[in-house]
PDB file of C-alpha atoms in Angstrom:
ATOM      1  CA  MET F   1      51.889   2.410 160.954  1.00  0.00           C
ATOM      2  CA  ILE F   2      51.602   3.029 157.244  1.00  0.00           C
ATOM      3  CA  ASP F   3      54.294   4.884 155.324  1.00  0.00           C
ATOM      4  CA  GLU F   4      53.056   6.404 152.053  1.00  0.00           C
ATOM      5  CA  TRP F   5      55.291   6.238 148.993  1.00  0.00           C
ATOM      6  CA  PHE F   6      54.480   6.716 145.287  1.00  0.00           C
ATOM      7  CA  PRO F   7      51.682   7.007 146.893  1.00  0.00           C
ATOM      8  CA  THR F   8      51.722   3.329 147.811  1.00  0.00           C
ATOM      9  CA  ALA F   9      50.993   2.070 151.298  1.00  0.00           C
ATOM     10  CA  ILE F  10      53.742   0.076 153.014  1.00  0.00           C
ATOM     11  CA  TYR F  11      52.751  -1.203 156.452  1.00  0.00           C
ATOM     12  CA  ARG F  12      55.514  -1.206 159.062  1.00  0.00           C
ATOM     13  CA  VAL F  13      55.615  -2.631 162.577  1.00  0.00           C
ATOM     14  CA  GLU F  14      58.727  -2.562 164.720  1.00  0.00           C
ATOM     15  CA  ASN F  15      59.468  -4.979 167.566  1.00  0.00           C
ATOM     16  CA  LEU F  16      56.772  -7.447 166.506  1.00  0.00           C
ATOM     17  CA  PHE F  17      58.458 -10.046 168.743  1.00  0.00           C
ATOM     18  CA  PRO F  18      61.137  -9.541 171.396  1.00  0.00           C
ATOM     19  CA  LYS F  19      64.836 -10.033 170.637  1.00  0.00           C
ATOM     20  CA  GLU F  20      64.977 -13.311 172.573  1.00  0.00           C
ATOM     21  CA  GLN F  21      62.232 -14.876 170.414  1.00  0.00           C
ATOM     22  CA  ASN F  22      63.808 -13.644 167.161  1.00  0.00           C
ATOM     23  CA  ASP F  23      67.190 -15.034 168.269  1.00  0.00           C
ATOM     24  CA  THR F  24      65.577 -18.400 169.074  1.00  0.00           C
ATOM     25  CA  TRP F  25      63.989 -18.612 165.619  1.00  0.00           C
ATOM     26  CA  ALA F  26      67.249 -17.517 163.945  1.00  0.00           C
ATOM     27  CA  GLU F  27      69.191 -20.209 165.807  1.00  0.00           C
ATOM     28  CA  TYR F  28      66.581 -22.817 164.811  1.00  0.00           C
ATOM     29  CA  ILE F  29      66.963 -21.807 161.157  1.00  0.00           C
ATOM     30  CA  GLN F  30      70.782 -21.906 161.265  1.00  0.00           C
ATOM     31  CA  THR F  31      70.700 -25.330 162.987  1.00  0.00           C
ATOM     32  CA  ASN F  32      68.459 -26.779 160.265  1.00  0.00           C
ATOM     33  CA  ARG F  33      70.118 -24.999 157.330  1.00  0.00           C
ATOM     34  CA  GLU F  34      72.347 -27.973 156.475  1.00  0.00           C
ATOM     35  CA  GLU F  35      69.285 -30.200 155.959  1.00  0.00           C
ATOM     36  CA  ILE F  36      67.410 -27.813 153.652  1.00  0.00           C
ATOM     37  CA  PRO F  37      68.835 -27.092 150.189  1.00  0.00           C
ATOM     38  CA  SER F  38      68.639 -23.570 148.796  1.00  0.00           C
ATOM     39  CA  GLY F  39      65.526 -22.929 146.722  1.00  0.00           C
ATOM     40  CA  GLY F  40      64.315 -20.140 144.477  1.00  0.00           C
ATOM     41  CA  LYS F  41      65.738 -21.670 141.324  1.00  0.00           C
ATOM     42  CA  GLY F  42      66.062 -19.183 138.490  1.00  0.00           C
ATOM     43  CA  TRP F  43      66.551 -16.168 140.757  1.00  0.00           C
ATOM     44  CA  LEU F  44      69.525 -13.946 139.958  1.00  0.00           C
ATOM     45  CA  GLY F  45      70.257 -13.105 143.607  1.00  0.00           C
ATOM     46  CA  ASN F  46      72.917 -15.069 145.437  1.00  0.00           C
ATOM     47  CA  MET F  47      71.461 -15.439 148.915  1.00  0.00           C
ATOM     48  CA  TYR F  48      70.344 -18.697 150.500  1.00  0.00           C
ATOM     49  CA  ASN F  49      66.568 -19.140 150.533  1.00  0.00           C
ATOM     50  CA  THR F  50      64.106 -21.947 151.111  1.00  0.00           C
ATOM     51  CA  PHE F  51      61.492 -20.904 148.531  1.00  0.00           C
ATOM     52  CA  GLY F  52      59.848 -24.030 147.112  1.00  0.00           C
ATOM     53  CA  VAL F  53      61.865 -26.479 149.247  1.00  0.00           C
ATOM     54  CA  TYR F  54      60.670 -25.737 152.804  1.00  0.00           C
ATOM     55  CA  GLU F  55      57.232 -24.419 153.719  1.00  0.00           C
ATOM     56  CA  LEU F  56      57.647 -22.364 156.875  1.00  0.00           C
ATOM     57  CA  THR F  57      53.863 -22.104 157.455  1.00  0.00           C
ATOM     58  CA  LYS F  58      53.755 -25.861 158.098  1.00  0.00           C
ATOM     59  CA  ASP F  59      56.491 -25.795 160.763  1.00  0.00           C
ATOM     60  CA  LYS F  60      54.795 -25.493 164.169  1.00  0.00           C
ATOM     61  CA  THR F  61      57.860 -23.655 165.504  1.00  0.00           C
ATOM     62  CA  PHE F  62      56.723 -20.623 163.483  1.00  0.00           C
ATOM     63  CA  PHE F  63      52.949 -20.802 164.120  1.00  0.00           C
ATOM     64  CA  PRO F  64      53.029 -17.797 166.541  1.00  0.00           C
ATOM     65  CA  LEU F  65      54.876 -15.690 163.944  1.00  0.00           C
ATOM     66  CA  VAL F  66      52.635 -16.742 161.031  1.00  0.00           C
ATOM     67  CA  ASN F  67      49.474 -16.069 163.050  1.00  0.00           C
ATOM     68  CA  LYS F  68      50.605 -12.644 164.240  1.00  0.00           C
ATOM     69  CA  ILE F  69      51.713 -11.574 160.762  1.00  0.00           C
ATOM     70  CA  ASN F  70      48.393 -12.797 159.354  1.00  0.00           C
ATOM     71  CA  LYS F  71      46.514 -10.513 161.778  1.00  0.00           C
ATOM     72  CA  HIS F  72      48.614  -7.544 160.618  1.00  0.00           C
ATOM     73  CA  VAL F  73      47.947  -8.393 156.952  1.00  0.00           C
ATOM     74  CA  ILE F  74      44.211  -8.327 157.642  1.00  0.00           C
ATOM     75  CA  GLU F  75      44.601  -4.980 159.430  1.00  0.00           C
ATOM     76  CA  TYR F  76      46.652  -3.600 156.506  1.00  0.00           C
ATOM     77  CA  SER F  77      44.022  -4.805 154.015  1.00  0.00           C
ATOM     78  CA  LYS F  78      41.469  -2.534 155.716  1.00  0.00           C
ATOM     79  CA  SER F  79      43.381   0.492 154.372  1.00  0.00           C
ATOM     80  CA  PHE F  80      42.276  -0.739 150.938  1.00  0.00           C
ATOM     81  CA  GLY F  81      38.663  -1.008 152.104  1.00  0.00           C
ATOM     82  CA  SER F  82      38.895  -4.810 152.194  1.00  0.00           C
ATOM     83  CA  MET F  83      37.090  -6.838 154.837  1.00  0.00           C
ATOM     84  CA  ALA F  84      38.291 -10.221 153.507  1.00  0.00           C
ATOM     85  CA  MET F  85      40.121 -12.812 155.575  1.00  0.00           C
ATOM     86  CA  TYR F  86      43.543 -13.321 153.989  1.00  0.00           C
ATOM     87  CA  THR F  87      45.582 -16.469 154.520  1.00  0.00           C
ATOM     88  CA  PRO F  88      49.233 -17.346 153.914  1.00  0.00           C
ATOM     89  CA  LEU F  89      49.977 -18.851 150.507  1.00  0.00           C
ATOM     90  CA  ASN F  90      53.627 -19.600 151.283  1.00  0.00           C
ATOM     91  CA  ALA F  91      56.550 -18.535 153.434  1.00  0.00           C
ATOM     92  CA  TRP F  92      60.290 -19.053 153.223  1.00  0.00           C
ATOM     93  CA  VAL F  93      63.598 -18.135 154.844  1.00  0.00           C
ATOM     94  CA  ASN F  94      66.261 -15.839 153.347  1.00  0.00           C
ATOM     95  CA  ILE F  95      69.825 -15.792 154.663  1.00  0.00           C
ATOM     96  CA  ALA F  96      72.083 -13.028 153.361  1.00  0.00           C
ATOM     97  CA  GLY F  97      75.779 -12.949 154.142  1.00  0.00           C
ATOM     98  CA  LYS F  98      78.444 -10.545 152.960  1.00  0.00           C
ATOM     99  CA  ASN F  99      77.975  -9.422 149.320  1.00  0.00           C
ATOM    100  CA  ASN F 100      74.648 -11.258 148.990  1.00  0.00           C
ATOM    101  CA  TYR F 101      71.768  -9.507 147.228  1.00  0.00           C
ATOM    102  CA  GLN F 102      68.385 -10.104 145.610  1.00  0.00           C
ATOM    103  CA  GLU F 103      67.458  -8.590 142.255  1.00  0.00           C
ATOM    104  CA  TYR F 104      64.311  -6.518 141.634  1.00  0.00           C
ATOM    105  CA  HIS F 105      61.260  -8.761 141.579  1.00  0.00           C
ATOM    106  CA  VAL F 106      57.550  -9.009 142.377  1.00  0.00           C
ATOM    107  CA  HIS F 107      55.588 -11.785 144.090  1.00  0.00           C
ATOM    108  CA  ASN F 108      53.236 -13.225 141.481  1.00  0.00           C
ATOM    109  CA  ASN F 109      49.927 -14.933 142.273  1.00  0.00           C
ATOM    110  CA  SER F 110      49.429 -13.205 145.627  1.00  0.00           C
ATOM    111  CA  ILE F 111      47.800 -10.024 146.942  1.00  0.00           C
ATOM    112  CA  PHE F 112      50.005  -9.069 149.890  1.00  0.00           C
ATOM    113  CA  SER F 113      53.620  -9.916 150.684  1.00  0.00           C
ATOM    114  CA  CYS F 114      55.829  -9.279 153.665  1.00  0.00           C
ATOM    115  CA  ALA F 115      59.370  -9.319 154.981  1.00  0.00           C
ATOM    116  CA  TYR F 116      60.119  -9.999 158.650  1.00  0.00           C
ATOM    117  CA  TYR F 117      63.641  -9.616 160.069  1.00  0.00           C
ATOM    118  CA  LEU F 118      64.899 -12.119 162.633  1.00  0.00           C
ATOM    119  CA  THR F 119      68.441 -10.706 162.520  1.00  0.00           C
ATOM    120  CA  SER F 120      69.815  -7.486 161.055  1.00  0.00           C
ATOM    121  CA  PRO F 121      73.586  -7.187 161.502  1.00  0.00           C
ATOM    122  CA  VAL F 122      75.401  -3.946 160.741  1.00  0.00           C
ATOM    123  CA  GLY F 123      75.872  -3.456 157.012  1.00  0.00           C
ATOM    124  CA  CYS F 124      73.186  -5.859 155.818  1.00  0.00           C
ATOM    125  CA  GLY F 125      71.567  -4.651 152.620  1.00  0.00           C
ATOM    126  CA  ASN F 126      68.478  -2.463 152.698  1.00  0.00           C
ATOM    127  CA  ILE F 127      65.229  -3.556 151.112  1.00  0.00           C
ATOM    128  CA  VAL F 128      64.449  -1.102 148.303  1.00  0.00           C
ATOM    129  CA  PHE F 129      60.983  -0.567 146.816  1.00  0.00           C
ATOM    130  CA  GLU F 130      60.506   0.938 143.369  1.00  0.00           C
ATOM    131  CA  SER F 131      57.691   3.323 142.519  1.00  0.00           C
ATOM    132  CA  PRO F 132      54.990   1.596 140.466  1.00  0.00           C
ATOM    133  CA  SER F 133      55.286   4.532 138.041  1.00  0.00           C
ATOM    134  CA  GLU F 134      58.971   3.803 137.336  1.00  0.00           C
ATOM    135  CA  PRO F 135      60.286   3.624 134.660  1.00  0.00           C
ATOM    136  CA  ASP F 136      57.203   4.112 132.489  1.00  0.00           C
ATOM    137  CA  MET F 137      55.958   7.462 133.761  1.00  0.00           C
ATOM    138  CA  MET F 138      57.669  10.776 133.198  1.00  0.00           C
ATOM    139  CA  LEU F 139      58.226  12.695 136.418  1.00  0.00           C
ATOM    140  CA  PRO F 140      57.588  16.426 136.724  1.00  0.00           C
ATOM    141  CA  LYS F 141      60.454  18.632 135.524  1.00  0.00           C
ATOM    142  CA  ASN F 142      62.754  20.926 137.507  1.00  0.00           C
ATOM    143  CA  ILE F 143      62.272  19.125 140.824  1.00  0.00           C
ATOM    144  CA  VAL F 144      64.081  21.086 143.552  1.00  0.00           C
ATOM    145  CA  ASN F 145      63.553  18.677 146.453  1.00  0.00           C
ATOM    146  CA  SER F 146      62.646  15.040 146.907  1.00  0.00           C
ATOM    147  CA  THR F 147      59.247  14.158 148.323  1.00  0.00           C
ATOM    148  CA  LYS F 148      57.376  10.914 148.840  1.00  0.00           C
ATOM    149  CA  PHE F 149      55.424  11.709 145.667  1.00  0.00           C
ATOM    150  CA  ASN F 150      58.375  12.154 143.301  1.00  0.00           C
ATOM    151  CA  SER F 151      60.878   9.637 144.638  1.00  0.00           C
ATOM    152  CA  PRO F 152      61.570   6.737 142.254  1.00  0.00           C
ATOM    153  CA  THR F 153      62.479   4.465 145.200  1.00  0.00           C
ATOM    154  CA  CYS F 154      62.319   4.199 148.967  1.00  0.00           C
ATOM    155  CA  SER F 155      64.344   1.928 151.200  1.00  0.00           C
ATOM    156  CA  TYR F 156      64.202   0.479 154.682  1.00  0.00           C
ATOM    157  CA  GLU F 157      67.182  -0.501 156.769  1.00  0.00           C
ATOM    158  CA  PRO F 158      66.401  -3.917 158.250  1.00  0.00           C
ATOM    159  CA  LYS F 159      65.874  -3.967 162.008  1.00  0.00           C
ATOM    160  CA  GLN F 160      65.464  -7.073 164.115  1.00  0.00           C
ATOM    161  CA  GLY F 161      61.756  -7.594 164.789  1.00  0.00           C
ATOM    162  CA  MET F 162      60.595  -5.295 161.959  1.00  0.00           C
ATOM    163  CA  LEU F 163      57.711  -6.380 159.750  1.00  0.00           C
ATOM    164  CA  LEU F 164      57.009  -4.796 156.354  1.00  0.00           C
ATOM    165  CA  ILE F 165      53.803  -5.622 154.457  1.00  0.00           C
ATOM    166  CA  PHE F 166      53.212  -4.434 150.898  1.00  0.00           C
ATOM    167  CA  ARG F 167      51.196  -5.173 147.783  1.00  0.00           C
ATOM    168  CA  SER F 168      52.747  -8.109 145.943  1.00  0.00           C
ATOM    169  CA  TYR F 169      53.009  -6.206 142.634  1.00  0.00           C
ATOM    170  CA  LEU F 170      55.436  -3.683 144.168  1.00  0.00           C
ATOM    171  CA  ARG F 171      58.911  -4.252 142.707  1.00  0.00           C
ATOM    172  CA  HIS F 172      61.582  -4.574 145.369  1.00  0.00           C
ATOM    173  CA  MET F 173      65.123  -5.812 145.860  1.00  0.00           C
ATOM    174  CA  VAL F 174      67.783  -6.292 148.537  1.00  0.00           C
ATOM    175  CA  GLN F 175      71.028  -4.353 148.211  1.00  0.00           C
ATOM    176  CA  HIS F 176      74.461  -5.972 148.469  1.00  0.00           C
ATOM    177  CA  GLY F 177      75.474  -6.232 152.108  1.00  0.00           C
ATOM    178  CA  THR F 178      78.793  -5.665 153.812  1.00  0.00           C
ATOM    179  CA  ASN F 179      77.640  -7.588 156.899  1.00  0.00           C
ATOM    180  CA  GLU F 180      80.002 -10.146 158.448  1.00  0.00           C
ATOM    181  CA  LYS F 181      77.148 -12.009 160.196  1.00  0.00           C
ATOM    182  CA  ASP F 182      74.073 -13.413 158.456  1.00  0.00           C
ATOM    183  CA  ARG F 183      70.928 -11.371 158.017  1.00  0.00           C
ATOM    184  CA  ILE F 184      67.971 -13.727 158.406  1.00  0.00           C
ATOM    185  CA  SER F 185      64.542 -12.748 157.166  1.00  0.00           C
ATOM    186  CA  ILE F 186      61.259 -14.455 156.462  1.00  0.00           C
ATOM    187  CA  SER F 187      59.153 -13.690 153.386  1.00  0.00           C
ATOM    188  CA  MET F 188      55.469 -14.526 153.084  1.00  0.00           C
ATOM    189  CA  ASN F 189      52.736 -14.196 150.482  1.00  0.00           C
ATOM    190  CA  PHE F 190      49.003 -13.944 151.200  1.00  0.00           C
ATOM    191  CA  ILE F 191      45.881 -14.605 149.144  1.00  0.00           C
TER     192      ILE F 191
END
């Protein structure tokens, strides 16, 4: 399924893997969290992540997830007229507890990026995408209703098993959460 915004294509799949598999991966991540320091140095957000310190694509536990996501990236790329074979550049874990967030950012040096949700407790922050035309382009005047073509942002409420794939240049962020349990997601970049 492709949702059009800005008009920018964001590819969405729900229930990519069953709850039991997502729970198993989430438990594996929580068990190994003590051994892996938080990465992503220089980021303003305050959530735990393994960017640059743990390469998820090299952990055989996640091979089924990486392979399935890769197939969806290739399918998504066809909407751009591309028949190339894309491969993962990197992948990491994000763990967001109460009041954690991630600032607006892009994923440099890649073509496609994705977010996959292993857990999504009540109140965890939405992922918000910003229109590529914001803030540099002036919107039409006297807008009487919001449409997918005039909205400066769109957001998705995380759902366990949901995969979002988007162009890496698309600015996005994660809102502050009120969740009492951890939201665990996996981010990946493709070249």
